[in-house]
mmCIF file of C-alpha atoms in Angstrom:
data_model
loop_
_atom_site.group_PDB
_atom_site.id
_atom_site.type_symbol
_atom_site.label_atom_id
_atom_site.label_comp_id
_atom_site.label_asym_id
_atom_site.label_seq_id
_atom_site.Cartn_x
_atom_site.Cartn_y
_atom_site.Cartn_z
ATOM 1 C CA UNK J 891 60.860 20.885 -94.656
ATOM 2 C CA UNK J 892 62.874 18.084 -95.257
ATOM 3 C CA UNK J 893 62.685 15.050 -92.501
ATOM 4 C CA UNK J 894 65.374 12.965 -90.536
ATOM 5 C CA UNK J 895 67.094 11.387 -93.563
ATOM 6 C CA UNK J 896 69.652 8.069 -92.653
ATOM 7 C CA UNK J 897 72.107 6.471 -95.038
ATOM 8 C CA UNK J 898 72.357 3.535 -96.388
ATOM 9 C CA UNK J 899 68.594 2.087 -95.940
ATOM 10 C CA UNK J 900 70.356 -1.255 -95.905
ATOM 11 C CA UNK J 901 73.217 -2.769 -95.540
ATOM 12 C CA UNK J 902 75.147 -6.433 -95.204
ATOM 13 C CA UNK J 903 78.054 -6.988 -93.292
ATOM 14 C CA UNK J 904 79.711 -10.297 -91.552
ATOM 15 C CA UNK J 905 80.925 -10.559 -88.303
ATOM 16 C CA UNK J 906 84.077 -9.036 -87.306
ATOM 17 C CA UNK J 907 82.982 -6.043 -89.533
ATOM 18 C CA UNK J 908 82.509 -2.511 -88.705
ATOM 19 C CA UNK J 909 80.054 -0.519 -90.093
ATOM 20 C CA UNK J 910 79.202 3.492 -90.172
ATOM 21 C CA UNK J 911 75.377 4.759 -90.043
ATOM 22 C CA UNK J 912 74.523 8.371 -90.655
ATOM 23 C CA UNK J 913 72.194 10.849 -89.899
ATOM 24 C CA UNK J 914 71.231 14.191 -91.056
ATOM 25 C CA UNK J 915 68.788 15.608 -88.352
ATOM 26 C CA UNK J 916 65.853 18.085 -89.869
ATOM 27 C CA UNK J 917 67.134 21.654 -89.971
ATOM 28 C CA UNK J 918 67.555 23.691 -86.981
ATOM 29 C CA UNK J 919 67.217 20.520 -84.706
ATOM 30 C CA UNK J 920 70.520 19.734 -82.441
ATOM 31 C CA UNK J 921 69.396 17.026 -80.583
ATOM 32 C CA UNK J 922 70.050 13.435 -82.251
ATOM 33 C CA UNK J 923 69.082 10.538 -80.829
ATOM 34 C CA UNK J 924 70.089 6.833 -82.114
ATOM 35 C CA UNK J 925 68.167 3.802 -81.152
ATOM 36 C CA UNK J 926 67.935 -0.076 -82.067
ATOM 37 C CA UNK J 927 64.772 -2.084 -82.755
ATOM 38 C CA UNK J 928 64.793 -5.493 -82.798
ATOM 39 C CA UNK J 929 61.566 -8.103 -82.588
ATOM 40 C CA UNK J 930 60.251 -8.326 -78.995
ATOM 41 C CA UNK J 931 62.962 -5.756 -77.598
ATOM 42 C CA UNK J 932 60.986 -2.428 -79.076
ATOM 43 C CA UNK J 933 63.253 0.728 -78.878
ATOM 44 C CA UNK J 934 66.343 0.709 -77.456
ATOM 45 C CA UNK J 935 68.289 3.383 -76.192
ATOM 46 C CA UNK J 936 71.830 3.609 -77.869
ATOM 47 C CA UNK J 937 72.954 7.181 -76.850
ATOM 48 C CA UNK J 938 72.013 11.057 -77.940
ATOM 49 C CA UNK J 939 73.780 13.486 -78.504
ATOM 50 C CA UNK J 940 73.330 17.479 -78.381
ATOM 51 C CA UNK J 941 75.619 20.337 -79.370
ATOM 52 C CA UNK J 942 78.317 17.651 -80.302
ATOM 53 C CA UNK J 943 78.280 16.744 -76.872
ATOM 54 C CA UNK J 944 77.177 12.866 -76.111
ATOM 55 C CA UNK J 945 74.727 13.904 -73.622
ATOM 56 C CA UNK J 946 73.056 10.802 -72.683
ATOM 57 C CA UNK J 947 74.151 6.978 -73.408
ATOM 58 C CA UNK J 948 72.115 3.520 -73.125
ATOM 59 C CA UNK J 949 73.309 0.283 -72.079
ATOM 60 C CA UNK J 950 74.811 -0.987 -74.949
ATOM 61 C CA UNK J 951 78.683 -2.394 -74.973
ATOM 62 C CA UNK J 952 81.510 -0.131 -76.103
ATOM 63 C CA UNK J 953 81.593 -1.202 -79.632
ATOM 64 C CA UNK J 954 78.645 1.035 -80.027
ATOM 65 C CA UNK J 955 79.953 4.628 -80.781
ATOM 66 C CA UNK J 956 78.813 7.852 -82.061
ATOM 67 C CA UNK J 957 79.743 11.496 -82.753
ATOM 68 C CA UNK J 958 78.071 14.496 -83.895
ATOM 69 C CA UNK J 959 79.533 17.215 -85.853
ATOM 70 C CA UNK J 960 79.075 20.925 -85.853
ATOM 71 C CA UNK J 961 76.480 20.919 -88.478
ATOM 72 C CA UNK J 962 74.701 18.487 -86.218
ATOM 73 C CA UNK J 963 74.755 15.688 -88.511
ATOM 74 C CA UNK J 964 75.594 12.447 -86.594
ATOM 75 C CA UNK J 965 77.126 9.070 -87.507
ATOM 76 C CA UNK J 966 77.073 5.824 -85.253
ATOM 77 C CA UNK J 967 79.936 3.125 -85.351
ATOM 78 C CA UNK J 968 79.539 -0.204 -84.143
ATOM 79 C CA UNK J 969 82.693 -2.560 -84.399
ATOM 80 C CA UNK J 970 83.378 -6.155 -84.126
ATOM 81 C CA UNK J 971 79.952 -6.921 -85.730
ATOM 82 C CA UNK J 972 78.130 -9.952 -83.841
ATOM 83 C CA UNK J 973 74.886 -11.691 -85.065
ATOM 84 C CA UNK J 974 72.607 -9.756 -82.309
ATOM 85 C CA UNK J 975 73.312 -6.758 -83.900
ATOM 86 C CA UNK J 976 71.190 -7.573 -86.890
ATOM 87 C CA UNK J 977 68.743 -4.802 -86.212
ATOM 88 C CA UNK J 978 66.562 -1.793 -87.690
ATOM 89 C CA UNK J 979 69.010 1.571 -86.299
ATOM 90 C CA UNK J 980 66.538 4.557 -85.880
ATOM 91 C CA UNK J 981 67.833 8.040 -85.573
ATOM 92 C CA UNK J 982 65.633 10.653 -83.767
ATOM 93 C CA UNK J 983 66.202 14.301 -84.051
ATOM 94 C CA UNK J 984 64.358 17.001 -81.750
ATOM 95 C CA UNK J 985 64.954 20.928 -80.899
ATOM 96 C CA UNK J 986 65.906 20.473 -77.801
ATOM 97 C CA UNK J 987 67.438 17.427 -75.641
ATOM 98 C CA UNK J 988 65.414 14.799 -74.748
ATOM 99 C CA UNK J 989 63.317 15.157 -71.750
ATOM 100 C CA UNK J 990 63.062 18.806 -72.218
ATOM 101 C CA UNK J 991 59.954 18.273 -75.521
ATOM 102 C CA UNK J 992 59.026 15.033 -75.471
ATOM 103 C CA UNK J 993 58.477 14.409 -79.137
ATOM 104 C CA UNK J 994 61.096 12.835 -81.454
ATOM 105 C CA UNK J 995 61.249 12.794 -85.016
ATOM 106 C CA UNK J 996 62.680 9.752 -86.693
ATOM 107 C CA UNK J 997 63.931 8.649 -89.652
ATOM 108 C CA UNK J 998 63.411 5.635 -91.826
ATOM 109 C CA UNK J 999 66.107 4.007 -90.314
ATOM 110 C CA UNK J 1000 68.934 1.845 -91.398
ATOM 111 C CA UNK J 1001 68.552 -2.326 -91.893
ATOM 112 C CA UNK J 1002 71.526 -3.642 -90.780
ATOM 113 C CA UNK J 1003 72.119 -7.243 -91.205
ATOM 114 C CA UNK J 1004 75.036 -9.212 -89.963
ATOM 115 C CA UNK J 1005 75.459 -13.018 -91.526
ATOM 116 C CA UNK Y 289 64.645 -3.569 -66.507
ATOM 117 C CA UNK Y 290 62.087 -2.814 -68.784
ATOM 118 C CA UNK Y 291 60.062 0.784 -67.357
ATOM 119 C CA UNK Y 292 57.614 0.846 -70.088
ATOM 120 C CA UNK Y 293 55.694 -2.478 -70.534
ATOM 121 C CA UNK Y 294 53.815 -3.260 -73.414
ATOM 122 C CA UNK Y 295 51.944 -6.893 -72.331
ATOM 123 C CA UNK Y 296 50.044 -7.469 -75.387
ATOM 124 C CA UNK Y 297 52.552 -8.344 -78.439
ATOM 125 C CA UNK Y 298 49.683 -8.539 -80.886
ATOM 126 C CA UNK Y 299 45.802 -6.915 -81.343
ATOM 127 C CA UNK Y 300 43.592 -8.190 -83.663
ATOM 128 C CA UNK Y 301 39.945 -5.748 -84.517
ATOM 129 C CA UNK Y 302 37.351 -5.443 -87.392
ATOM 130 C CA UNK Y 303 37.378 -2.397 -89.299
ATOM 131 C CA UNK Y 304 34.655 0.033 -87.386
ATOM 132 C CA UNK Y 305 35.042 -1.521 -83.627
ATOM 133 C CA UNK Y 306 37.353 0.297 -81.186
ATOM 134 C CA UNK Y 307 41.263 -0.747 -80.820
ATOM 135 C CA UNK Y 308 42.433 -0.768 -77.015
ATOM 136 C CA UNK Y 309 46.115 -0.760 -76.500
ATOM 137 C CA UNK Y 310 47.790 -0.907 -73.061
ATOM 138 C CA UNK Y 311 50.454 0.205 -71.533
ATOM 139 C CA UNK Y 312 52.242 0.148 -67.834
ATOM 140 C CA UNK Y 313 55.335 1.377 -66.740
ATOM 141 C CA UNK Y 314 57.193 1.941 -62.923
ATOM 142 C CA UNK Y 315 58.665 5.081 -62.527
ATOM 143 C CA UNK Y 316 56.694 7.239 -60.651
ATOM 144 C CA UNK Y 317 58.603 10.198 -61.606
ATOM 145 C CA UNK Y 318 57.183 10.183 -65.388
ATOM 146 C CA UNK Y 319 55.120 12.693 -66.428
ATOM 147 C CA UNK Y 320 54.662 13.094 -70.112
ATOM 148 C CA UNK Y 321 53.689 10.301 -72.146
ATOM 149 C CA UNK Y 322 53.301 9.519 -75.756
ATOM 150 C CA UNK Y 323 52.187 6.813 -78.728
ATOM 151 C CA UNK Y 324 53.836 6.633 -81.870
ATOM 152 C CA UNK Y 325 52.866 4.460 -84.680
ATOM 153 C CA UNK Y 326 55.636 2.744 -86.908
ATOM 154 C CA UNK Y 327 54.634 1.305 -90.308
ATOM 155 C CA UNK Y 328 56.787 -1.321 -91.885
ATOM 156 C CA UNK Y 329 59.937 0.343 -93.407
ATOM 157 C CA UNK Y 330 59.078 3.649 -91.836
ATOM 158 C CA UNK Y 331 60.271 5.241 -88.996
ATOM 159 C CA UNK Y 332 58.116 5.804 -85.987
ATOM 160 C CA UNK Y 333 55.396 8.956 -86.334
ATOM 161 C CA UNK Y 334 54.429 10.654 -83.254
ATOM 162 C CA UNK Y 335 50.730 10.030 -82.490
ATOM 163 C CA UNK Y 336 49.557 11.372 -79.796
ATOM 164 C CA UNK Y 337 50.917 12.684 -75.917
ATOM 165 C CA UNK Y 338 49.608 13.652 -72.432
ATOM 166 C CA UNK Y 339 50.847 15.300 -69.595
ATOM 167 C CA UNK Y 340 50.777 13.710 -65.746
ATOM 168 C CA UNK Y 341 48.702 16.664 -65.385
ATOM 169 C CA UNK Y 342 45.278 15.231 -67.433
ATOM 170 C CA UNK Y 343 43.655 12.165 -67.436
ATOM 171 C CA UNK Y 344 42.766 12.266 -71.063
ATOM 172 C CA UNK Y 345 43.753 13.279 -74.119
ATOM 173 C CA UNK Y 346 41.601 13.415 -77.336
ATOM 174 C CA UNK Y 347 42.848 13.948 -81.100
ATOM 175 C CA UNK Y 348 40.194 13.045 -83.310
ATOM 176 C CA UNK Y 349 39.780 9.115 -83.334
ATOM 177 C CA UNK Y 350 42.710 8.608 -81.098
ATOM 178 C CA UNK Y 351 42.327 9.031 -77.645
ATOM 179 C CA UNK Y 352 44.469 8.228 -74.603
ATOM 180 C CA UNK Y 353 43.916 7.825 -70.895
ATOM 181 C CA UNK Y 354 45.927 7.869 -68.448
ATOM 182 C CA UNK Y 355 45.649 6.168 -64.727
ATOM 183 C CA UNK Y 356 48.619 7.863 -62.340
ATOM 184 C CA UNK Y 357 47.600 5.801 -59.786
ATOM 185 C CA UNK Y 358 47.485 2.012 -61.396
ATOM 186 C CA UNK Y 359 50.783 3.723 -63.521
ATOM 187 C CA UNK Y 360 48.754 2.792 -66.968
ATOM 188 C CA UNK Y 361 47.850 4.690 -69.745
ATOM 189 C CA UNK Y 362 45.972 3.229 -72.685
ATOM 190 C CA UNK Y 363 45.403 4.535 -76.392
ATOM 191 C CA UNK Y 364 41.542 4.173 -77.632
ATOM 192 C CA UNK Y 365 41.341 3.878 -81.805
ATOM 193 C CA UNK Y 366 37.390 4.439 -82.698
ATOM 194 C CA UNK Y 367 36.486 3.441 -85.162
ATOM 195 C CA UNK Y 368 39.136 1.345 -86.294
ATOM 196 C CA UNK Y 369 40.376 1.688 -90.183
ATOM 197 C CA UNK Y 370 42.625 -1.110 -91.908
ATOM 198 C CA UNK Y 371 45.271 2.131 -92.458
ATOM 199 C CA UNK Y 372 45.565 2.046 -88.510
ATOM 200 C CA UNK Y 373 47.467 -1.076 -88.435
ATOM 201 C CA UNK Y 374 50.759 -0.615 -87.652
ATOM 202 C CA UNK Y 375 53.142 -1.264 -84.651
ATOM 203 C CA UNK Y 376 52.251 0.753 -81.733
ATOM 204 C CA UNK Y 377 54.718 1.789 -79.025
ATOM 205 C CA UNK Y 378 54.333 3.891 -75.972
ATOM 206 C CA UNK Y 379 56.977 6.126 -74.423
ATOM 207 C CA UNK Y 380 57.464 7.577 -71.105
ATOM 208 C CA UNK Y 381 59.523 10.592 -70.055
ATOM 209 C CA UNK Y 382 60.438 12.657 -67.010
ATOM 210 C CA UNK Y 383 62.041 11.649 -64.035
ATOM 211 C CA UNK Y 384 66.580 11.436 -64.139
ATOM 212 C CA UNK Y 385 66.314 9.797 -67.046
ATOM 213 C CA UNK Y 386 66.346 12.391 -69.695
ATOM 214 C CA UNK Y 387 65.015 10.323 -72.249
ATOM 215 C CA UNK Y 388 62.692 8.645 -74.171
ATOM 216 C CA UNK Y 389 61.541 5.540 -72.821
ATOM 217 C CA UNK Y 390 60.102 3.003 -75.201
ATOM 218 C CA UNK Y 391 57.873 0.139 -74.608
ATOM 219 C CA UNK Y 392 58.613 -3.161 -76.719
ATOM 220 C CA UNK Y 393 55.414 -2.809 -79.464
ATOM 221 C CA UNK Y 394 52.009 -3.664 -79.943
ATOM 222 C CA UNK Y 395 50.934 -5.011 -83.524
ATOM 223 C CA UNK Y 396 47.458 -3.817 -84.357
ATOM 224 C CA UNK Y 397 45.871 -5.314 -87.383
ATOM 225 C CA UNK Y 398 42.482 -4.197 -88.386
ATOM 226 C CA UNK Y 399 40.942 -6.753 -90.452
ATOM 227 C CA UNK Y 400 38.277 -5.053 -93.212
#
């Protein structure tokens, strides 16, 4: 069974940039769930999503984005890329929403580094 | 305003000796509580969980307690093996949130 696969692994971009993350969840999962590591701040929260349906977001400014689409793959957008957002992006996928099962499966995530 | 607090950036144990890593957190209305372990380049792994309901939860060398009342839980590693270190984060869930929440890490490095 194949895991939570993200694309690309890595990735460069300056500021101003945008830049698109994917996410293929593992099969039969509908729940996807995006988060951002960075040193000293652990996991944080972006948003997840469920059904296509953005069921649940974090504190993060609008320049974060996501979607989901029917085959529950899911893609994140962040705009205007600043410095801070030089981060690891983790996508989680699960059965069911969060806070119904608890466990998460992540991916490998994506390295994204703004210069 | 940080609900899952991981105090102790860093752990340093010999190979053999037992690996204590805390955690605290403020919401009363969690109930379900887990540790994953993250490697470098890897994505978290889910370790190990327990429900408000217990007080302990044991899966082979890992073990984790959990106080209701002093809102800490703590994950016990005996013995220690140099493939346990890795980035350890607790996460709490329940409560309105409906969600995962994550504490900020806790390096463990088990030194052979």
């Amino acid at each position: 069974k194949a895991g939570v696969t993200q694309t690309p692994r890595y990735l460069i971009k300056t500021r101003g940039q945008q830049v698109t993350l994917s996410c293929s969840p593992i099969s039969g999962h509908r729940s996807v769930s995006w988060y951002q590591q960075t040193p000293g701040q652990g996991l944080q929260f972006l948003f997840e999503y469920f059904s296509e349906t953005q069921r649940n977001k974090g504190n993060f400014p609008g320049r974060f984005s996501g979607r989901q689409f029917s085959n529950s793959r899911s893609e994140m957008n962040v705009s205007t890329l600043e410095l801070g957002d030089s981060a690891l992006y983790l996508c989680a996928s699960s059965l069911a929403p969060q806070g119904k099962t608890g466990e998460l499966f992540f991916g490998e995530g994506s390295r994204l580094t703004v210069l | 305003d940080q609900q899952v607090k991981q105090n102790s950036p860093s752990l340093s144990v010999q190979e053999g000796r037992i690996s204590i890593l805390n955690c605290d957190y403020t919401n009363s209305m969690f109930d379900y509580f887990l540790w994953y372990k993250k490697y470098p380049a890897e994505g978290p792994t889910f370790l190990i969980s327990i429900s408000s309901i217990k007080d302990k939860n044991e899966d082979g060398r890992f073990t984790v307690f959990l106080n209701k009342s002093a809102k800490h839980l703590s994950l016990h590693i005996v013995p220690s093996q140099p493939g346990d270190s890795a980035v350890y984060f607790c996460a709490a869930d329940g409560g309105a949130t409906n969600k995962l929440i994550f504490g900020t890490g806790t390096l463990l490095a088990v030194q052979p």
